[in-house]
mmCIF file with all atom_site columns, C-alpha atoms and ligand atoms in Angstrom:
data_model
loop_
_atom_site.group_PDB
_atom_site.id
_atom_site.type_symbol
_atom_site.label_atom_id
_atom_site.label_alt_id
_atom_site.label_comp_id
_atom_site.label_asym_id
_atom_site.label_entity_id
_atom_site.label_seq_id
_atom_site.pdbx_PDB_ins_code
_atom_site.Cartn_x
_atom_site.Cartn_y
_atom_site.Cartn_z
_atom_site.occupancy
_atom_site.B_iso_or_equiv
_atom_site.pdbx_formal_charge
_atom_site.auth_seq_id
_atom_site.auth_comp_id
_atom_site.auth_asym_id
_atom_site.auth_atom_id
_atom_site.pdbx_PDB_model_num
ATOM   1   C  CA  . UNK D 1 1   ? -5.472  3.131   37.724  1.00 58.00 ? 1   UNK D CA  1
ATOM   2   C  CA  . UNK D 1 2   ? -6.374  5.016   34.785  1.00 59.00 ? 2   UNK D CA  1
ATOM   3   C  CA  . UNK D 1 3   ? -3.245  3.754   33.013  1.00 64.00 ? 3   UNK D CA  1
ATOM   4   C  CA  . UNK D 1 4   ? -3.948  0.600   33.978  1.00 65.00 ? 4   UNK D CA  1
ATOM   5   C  CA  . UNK D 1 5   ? -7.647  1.355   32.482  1.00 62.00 ? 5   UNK D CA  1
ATOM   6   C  CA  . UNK D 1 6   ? -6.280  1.721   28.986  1.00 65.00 ? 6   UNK D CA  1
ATOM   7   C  CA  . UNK D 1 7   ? -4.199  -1.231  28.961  1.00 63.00 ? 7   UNK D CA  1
ATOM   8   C  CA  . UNK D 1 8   ? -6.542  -3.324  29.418  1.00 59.00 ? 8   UNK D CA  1
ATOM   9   C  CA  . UNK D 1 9   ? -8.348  -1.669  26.917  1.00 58.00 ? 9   UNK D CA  1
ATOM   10  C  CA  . UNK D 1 10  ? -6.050  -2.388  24.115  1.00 51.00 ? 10  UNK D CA  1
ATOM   11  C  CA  . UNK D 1 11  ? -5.560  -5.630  24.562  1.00 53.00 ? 11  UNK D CA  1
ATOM   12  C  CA  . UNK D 1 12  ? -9.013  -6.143  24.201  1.00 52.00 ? 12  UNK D CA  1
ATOM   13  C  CA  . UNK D 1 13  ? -9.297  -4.198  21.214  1.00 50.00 ? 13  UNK D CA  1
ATOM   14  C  CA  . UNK D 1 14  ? -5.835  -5.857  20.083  1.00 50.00 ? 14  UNK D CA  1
ATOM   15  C  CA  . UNK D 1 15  ? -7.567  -9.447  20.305  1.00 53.00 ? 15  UNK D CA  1
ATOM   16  C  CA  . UNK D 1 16  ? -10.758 -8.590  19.036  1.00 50.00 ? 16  UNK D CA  1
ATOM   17  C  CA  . UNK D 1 17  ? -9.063  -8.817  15.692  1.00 50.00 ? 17  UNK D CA  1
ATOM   18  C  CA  . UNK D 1 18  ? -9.821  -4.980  14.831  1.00 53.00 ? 18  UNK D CA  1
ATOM   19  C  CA  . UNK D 1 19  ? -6.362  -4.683  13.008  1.00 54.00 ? 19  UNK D CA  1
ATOM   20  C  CA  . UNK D 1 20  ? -6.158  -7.983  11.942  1.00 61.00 ? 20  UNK D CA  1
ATOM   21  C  CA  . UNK D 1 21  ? -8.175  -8.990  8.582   1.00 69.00 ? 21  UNK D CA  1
ATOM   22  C  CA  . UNK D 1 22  ? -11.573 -10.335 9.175   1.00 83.00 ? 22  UNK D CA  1
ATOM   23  C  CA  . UNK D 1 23  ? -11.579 -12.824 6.250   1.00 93.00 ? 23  UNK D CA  1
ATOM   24  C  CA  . UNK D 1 24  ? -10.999 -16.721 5.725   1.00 91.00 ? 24  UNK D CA  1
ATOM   25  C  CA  . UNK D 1 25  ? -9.658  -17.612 2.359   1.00 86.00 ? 25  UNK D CA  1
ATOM   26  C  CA  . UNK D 1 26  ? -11.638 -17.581 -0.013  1.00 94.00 ? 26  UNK D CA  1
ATOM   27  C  CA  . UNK D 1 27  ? -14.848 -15.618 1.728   1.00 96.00 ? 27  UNK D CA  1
ATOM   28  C  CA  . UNK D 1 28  ? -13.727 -12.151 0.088   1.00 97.00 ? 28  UNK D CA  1
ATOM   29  C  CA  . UNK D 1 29  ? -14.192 -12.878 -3.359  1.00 97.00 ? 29  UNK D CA  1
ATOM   30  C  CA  . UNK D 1 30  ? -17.406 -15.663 -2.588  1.00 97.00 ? 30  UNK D CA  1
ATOM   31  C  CA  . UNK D 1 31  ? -19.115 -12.600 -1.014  1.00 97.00 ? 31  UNK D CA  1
ATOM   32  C  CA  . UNK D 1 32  ? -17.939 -9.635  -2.923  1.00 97.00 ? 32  UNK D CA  1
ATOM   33  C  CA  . UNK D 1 33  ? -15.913 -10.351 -6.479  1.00 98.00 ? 33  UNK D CA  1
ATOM   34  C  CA  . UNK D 1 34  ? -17.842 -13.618 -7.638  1.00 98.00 ? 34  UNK D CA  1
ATOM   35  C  CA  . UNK D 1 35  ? -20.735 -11.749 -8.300  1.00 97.00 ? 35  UNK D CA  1
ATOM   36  C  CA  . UNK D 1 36  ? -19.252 -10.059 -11.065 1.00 98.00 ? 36  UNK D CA  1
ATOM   37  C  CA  . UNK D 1 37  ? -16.273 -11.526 -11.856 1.00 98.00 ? 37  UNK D CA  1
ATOM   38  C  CA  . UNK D 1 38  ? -17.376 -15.031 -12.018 1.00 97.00 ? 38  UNK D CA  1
ATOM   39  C  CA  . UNK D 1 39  ? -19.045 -14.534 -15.342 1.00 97.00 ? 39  UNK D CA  1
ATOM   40  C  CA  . UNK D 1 40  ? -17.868 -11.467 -16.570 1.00 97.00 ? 40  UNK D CA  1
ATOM   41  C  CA  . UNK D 1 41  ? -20.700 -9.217  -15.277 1.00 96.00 ? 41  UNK D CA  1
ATOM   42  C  CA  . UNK D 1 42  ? -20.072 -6.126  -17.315 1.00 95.00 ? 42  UNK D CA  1
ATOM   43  C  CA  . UNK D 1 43  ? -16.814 -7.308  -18.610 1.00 95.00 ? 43  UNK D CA  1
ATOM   44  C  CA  . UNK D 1 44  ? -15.440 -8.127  -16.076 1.00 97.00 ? 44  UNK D CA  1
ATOM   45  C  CA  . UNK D 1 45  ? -12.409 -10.674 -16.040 1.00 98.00 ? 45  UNK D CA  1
ATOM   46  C  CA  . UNK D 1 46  ? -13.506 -13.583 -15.098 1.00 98.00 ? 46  UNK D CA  1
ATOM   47  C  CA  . UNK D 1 47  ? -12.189 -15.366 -12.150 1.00 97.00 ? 47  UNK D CA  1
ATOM   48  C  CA  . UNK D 1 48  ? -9.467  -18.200 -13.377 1.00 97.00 ? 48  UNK D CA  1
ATOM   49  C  CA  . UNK D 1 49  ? -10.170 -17.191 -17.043 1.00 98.00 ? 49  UNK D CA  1
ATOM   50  C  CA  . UNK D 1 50  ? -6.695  -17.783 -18.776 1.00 98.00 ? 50  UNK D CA  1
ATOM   51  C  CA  . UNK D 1 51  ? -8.047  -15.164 -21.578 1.00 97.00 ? 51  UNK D CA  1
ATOM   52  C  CA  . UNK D 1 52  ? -9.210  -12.801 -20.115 1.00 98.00 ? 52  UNK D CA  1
ATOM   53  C  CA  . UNK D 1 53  ? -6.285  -12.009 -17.470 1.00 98.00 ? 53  UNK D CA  1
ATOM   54  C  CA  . UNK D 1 54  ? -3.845  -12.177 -19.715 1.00 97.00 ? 54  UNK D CA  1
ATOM   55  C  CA  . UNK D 1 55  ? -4.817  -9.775  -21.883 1.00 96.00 ? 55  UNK D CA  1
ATOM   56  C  CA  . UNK D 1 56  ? -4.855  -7.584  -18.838 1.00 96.00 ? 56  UNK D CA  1
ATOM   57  C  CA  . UNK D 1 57  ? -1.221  -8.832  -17.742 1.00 97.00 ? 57  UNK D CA  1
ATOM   58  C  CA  . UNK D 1 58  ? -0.221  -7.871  -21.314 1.00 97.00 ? 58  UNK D CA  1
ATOM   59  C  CA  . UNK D 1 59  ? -0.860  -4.467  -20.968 1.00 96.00 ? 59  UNK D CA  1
ATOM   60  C  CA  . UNK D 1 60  ? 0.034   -4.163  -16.831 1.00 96.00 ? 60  UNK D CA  1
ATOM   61  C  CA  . UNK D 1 61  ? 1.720   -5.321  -14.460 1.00 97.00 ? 61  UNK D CA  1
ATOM   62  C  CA  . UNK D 1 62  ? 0.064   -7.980  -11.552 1.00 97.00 ? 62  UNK D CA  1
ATOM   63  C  CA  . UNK D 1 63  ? 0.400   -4.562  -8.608  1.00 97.00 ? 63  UNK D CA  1
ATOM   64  C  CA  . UNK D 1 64  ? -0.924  -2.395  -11.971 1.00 97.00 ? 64  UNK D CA  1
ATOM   65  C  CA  . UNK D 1 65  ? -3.792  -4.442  -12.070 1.00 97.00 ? 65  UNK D CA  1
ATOM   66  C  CA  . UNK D 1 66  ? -4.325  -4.800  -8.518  1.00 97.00 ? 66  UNK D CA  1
ATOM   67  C  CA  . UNK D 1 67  ? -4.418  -0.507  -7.832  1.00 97.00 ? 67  UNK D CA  1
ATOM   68  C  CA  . UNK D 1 68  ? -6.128  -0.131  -10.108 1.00 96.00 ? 68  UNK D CA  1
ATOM   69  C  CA  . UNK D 1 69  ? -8.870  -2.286  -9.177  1.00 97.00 ? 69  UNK D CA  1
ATOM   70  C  CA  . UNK D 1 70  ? -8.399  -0.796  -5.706  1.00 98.00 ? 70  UNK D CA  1
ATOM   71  C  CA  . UNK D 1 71  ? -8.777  2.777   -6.787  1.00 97.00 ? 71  UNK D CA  1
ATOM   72  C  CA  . UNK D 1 72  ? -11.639 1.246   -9.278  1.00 96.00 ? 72  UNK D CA  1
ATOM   73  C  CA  . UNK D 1 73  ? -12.200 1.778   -12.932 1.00 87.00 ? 73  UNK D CA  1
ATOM   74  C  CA  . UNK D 1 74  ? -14.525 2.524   -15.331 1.00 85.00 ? 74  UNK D CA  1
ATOM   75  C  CA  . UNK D 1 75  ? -17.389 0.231   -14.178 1.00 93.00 ? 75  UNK D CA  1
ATOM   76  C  CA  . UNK D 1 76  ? -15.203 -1.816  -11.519 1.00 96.00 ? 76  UNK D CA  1
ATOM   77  C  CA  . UNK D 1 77  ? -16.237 -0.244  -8.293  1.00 97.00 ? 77  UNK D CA  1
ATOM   78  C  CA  . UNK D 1 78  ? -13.833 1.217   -5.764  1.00 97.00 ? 78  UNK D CA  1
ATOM   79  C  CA  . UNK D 1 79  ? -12.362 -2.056  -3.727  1.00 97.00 ? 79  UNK D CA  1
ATOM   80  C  CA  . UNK D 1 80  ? -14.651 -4.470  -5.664  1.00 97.00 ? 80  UNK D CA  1
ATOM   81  C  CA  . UNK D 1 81  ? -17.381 -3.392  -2.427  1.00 96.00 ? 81  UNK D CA  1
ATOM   82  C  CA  . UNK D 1 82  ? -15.359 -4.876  -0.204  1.00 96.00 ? 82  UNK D CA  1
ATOM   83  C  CA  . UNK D 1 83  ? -15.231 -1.612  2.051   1.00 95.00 ? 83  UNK D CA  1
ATOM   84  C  CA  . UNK D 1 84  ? -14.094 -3.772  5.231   1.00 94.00 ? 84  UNK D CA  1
ATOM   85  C  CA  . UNK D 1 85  ? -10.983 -5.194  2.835   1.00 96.00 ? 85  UNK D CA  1
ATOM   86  C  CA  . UNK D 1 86  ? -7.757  -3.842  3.482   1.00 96.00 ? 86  UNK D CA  1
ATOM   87  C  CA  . UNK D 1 87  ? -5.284  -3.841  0.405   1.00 97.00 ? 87  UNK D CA  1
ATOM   88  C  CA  . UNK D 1 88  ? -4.229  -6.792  1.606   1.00 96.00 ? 88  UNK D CA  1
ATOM   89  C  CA  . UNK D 1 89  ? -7.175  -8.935  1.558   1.00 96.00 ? 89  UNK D CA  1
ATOM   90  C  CA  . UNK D 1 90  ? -8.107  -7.245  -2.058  1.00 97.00 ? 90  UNK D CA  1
ATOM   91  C  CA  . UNK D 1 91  ? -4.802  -8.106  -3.250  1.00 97.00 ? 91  UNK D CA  1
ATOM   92  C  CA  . UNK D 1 92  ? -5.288  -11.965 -1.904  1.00 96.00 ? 92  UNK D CA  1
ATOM   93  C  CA  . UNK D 1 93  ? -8.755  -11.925 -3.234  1.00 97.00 ? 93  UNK D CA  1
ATOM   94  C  CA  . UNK D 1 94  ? -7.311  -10.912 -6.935  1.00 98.00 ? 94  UNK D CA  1
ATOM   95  C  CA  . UNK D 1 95  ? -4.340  -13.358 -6.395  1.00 97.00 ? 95  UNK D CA  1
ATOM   96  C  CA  . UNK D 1 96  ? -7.479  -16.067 -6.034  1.00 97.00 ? 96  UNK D CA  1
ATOM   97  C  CA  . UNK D 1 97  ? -8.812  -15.065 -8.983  1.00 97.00 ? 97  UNK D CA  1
ATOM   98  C  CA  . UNK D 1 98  ? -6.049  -14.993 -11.503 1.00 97.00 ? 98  UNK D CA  1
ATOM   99  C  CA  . UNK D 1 99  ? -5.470  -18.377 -13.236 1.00 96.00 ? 99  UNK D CA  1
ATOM   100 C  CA  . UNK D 1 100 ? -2.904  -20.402 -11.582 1.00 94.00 ? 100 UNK D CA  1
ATOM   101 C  CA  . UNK D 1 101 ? -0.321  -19.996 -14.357 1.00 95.00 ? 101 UNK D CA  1
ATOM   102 C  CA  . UNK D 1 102 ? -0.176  -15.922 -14.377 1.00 96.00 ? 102 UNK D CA  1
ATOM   103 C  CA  . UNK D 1 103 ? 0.600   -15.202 -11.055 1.00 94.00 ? 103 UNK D CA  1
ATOM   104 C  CA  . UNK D 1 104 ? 3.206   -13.232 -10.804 1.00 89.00 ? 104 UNK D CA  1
HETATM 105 C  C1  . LIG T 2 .   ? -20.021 -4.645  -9.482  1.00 72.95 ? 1   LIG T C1  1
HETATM 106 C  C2  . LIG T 2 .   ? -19.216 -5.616  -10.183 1.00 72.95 ? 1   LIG T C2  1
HETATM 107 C  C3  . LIG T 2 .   ? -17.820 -5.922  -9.670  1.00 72.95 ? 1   LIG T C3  1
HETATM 108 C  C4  . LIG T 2 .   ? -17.446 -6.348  -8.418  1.00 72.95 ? 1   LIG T C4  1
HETATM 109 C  C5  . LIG T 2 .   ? -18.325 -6.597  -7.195  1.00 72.95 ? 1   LIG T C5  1
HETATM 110 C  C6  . LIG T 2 .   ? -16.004 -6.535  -8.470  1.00 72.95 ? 1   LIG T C6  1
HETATM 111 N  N1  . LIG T 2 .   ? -15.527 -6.222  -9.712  1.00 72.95 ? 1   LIG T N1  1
HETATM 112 FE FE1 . LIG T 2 .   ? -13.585 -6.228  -10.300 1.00 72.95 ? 1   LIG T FE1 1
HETATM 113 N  N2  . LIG T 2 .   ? -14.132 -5.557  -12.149 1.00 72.95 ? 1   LIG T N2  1
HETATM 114 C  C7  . LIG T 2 .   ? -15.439 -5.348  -12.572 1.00 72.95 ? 1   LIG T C7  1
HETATM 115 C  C8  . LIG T 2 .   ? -15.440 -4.904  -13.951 1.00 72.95 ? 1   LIG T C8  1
HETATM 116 C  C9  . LIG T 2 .   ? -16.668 -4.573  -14.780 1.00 72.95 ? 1   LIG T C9  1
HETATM 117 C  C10 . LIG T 2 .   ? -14.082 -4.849  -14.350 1.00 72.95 ? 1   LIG T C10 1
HETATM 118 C  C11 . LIG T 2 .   ? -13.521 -4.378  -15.680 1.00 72.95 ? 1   LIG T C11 1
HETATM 119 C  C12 . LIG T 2 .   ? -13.362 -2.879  -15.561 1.00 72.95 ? 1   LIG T C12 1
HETATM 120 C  C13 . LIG T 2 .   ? -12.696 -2.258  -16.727 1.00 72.95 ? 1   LIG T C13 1
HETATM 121 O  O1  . LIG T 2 .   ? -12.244 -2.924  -17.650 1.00 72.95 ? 1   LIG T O1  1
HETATM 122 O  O2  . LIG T 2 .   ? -12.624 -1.035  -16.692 1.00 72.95 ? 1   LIG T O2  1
HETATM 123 C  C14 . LIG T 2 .   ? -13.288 -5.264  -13.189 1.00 72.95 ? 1   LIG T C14 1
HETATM 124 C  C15 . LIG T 2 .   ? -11.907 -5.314  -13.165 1.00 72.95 ? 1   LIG T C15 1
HETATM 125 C  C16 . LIG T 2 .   ? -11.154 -5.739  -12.098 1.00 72.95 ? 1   LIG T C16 1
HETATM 126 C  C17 . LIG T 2 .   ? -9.718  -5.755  -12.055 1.00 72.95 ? 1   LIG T C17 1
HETATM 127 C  C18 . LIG T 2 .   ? -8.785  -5.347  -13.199 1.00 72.95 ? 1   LIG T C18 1
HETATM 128 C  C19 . LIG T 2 .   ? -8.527  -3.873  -13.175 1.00 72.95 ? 1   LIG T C19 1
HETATM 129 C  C20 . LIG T 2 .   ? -7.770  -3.439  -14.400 1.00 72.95 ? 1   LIG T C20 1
HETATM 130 O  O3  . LIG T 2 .   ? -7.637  -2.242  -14.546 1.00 72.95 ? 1   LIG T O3  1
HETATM 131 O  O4  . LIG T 2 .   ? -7.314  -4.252  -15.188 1.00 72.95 ? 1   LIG T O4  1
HETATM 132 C  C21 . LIG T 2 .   ? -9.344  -6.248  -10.835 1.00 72.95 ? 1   LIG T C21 1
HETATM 133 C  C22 . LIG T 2 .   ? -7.937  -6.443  -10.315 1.00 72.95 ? 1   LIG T C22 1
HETATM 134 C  C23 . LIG T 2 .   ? -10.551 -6.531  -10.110 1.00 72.95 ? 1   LIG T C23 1
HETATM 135 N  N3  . LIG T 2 .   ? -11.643 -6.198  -10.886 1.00 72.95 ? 1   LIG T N3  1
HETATM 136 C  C24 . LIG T 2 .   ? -10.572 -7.071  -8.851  1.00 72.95 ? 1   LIG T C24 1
HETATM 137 C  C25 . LIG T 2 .   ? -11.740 -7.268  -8.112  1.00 72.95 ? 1   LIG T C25 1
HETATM 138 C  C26 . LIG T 2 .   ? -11.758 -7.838  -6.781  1.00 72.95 ? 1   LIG T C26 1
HETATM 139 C  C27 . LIG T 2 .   ? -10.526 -8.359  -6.054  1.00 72.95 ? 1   LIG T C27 1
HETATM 140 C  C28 . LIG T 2 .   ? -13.059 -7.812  -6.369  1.00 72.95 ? 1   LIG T C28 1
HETATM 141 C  C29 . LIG T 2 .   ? -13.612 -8.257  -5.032  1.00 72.95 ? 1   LIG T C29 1
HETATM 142 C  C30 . LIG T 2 .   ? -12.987 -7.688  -3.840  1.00 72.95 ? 1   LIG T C30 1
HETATM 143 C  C31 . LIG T 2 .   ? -13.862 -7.226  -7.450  1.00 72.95 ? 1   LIG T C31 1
HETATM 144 N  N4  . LIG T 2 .   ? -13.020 -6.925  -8.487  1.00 72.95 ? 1   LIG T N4  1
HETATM 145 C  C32 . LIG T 2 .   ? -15.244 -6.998  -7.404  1.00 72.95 ? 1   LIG T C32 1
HETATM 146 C  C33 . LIG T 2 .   ? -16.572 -5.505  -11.817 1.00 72.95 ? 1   LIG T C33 1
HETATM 147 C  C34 . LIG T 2 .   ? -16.606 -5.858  -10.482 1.00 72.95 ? 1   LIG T C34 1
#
């Protein structure tokens, strides 16, 4: 029974989605980035900007640039805010970002 109990119990957890990401396209960096990075709050890169990334990408790599935005820098918060976003989603958010042209 109480096996039983806990199987049931993870398959609900399992389809509630609580280890898969939360996020449709797009959403992560409309509700957390853009506010920022869409015009260059505090110098920020700004999203699709082919200047501004690649002066980045000059100096680092894409995954360079992508830990360190995760671990956060200087005035770049720690995951952008997104404290729900796994490295994943962060990473897809910063791939939506960066100009069509530099991605890696
Ligand atoms: C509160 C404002 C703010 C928010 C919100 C924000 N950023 Fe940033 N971000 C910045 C600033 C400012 C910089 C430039 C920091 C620097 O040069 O030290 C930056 C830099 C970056 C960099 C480059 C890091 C580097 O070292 O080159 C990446 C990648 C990045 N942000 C990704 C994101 C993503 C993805 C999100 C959304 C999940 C996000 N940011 C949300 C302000 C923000």
């Amino acid at each position: 029974m109480m096996r039983q109990c806990s199987k049931i119990f993870l398959l609900l957890l399992l389809s509630s989605g609580v280890f898969a990401t939360e996020f449709a396209p797009g959403e992560v960096v409309q509700r957390f980035c853009a506010s920022c990075h869409a015009r260059g709050i505090a110098g920020a890169p700004r999203s699709g900007d082919v200047s501004d990334w690649s002066a980045r990408l000059a100096q680092h790599s894409f995954d360079e640039i992508a830990e360190r935005g995760w671990q956060g820098s200087r005035r770049m918060p720690p995951k952008g805010y997104c404290q729900r976003c796994s490295y994943d989603d962060f990473v897809a958010a910063l791939e939506e970002m960066l100009p069509q042209q530099l991605l890696p």
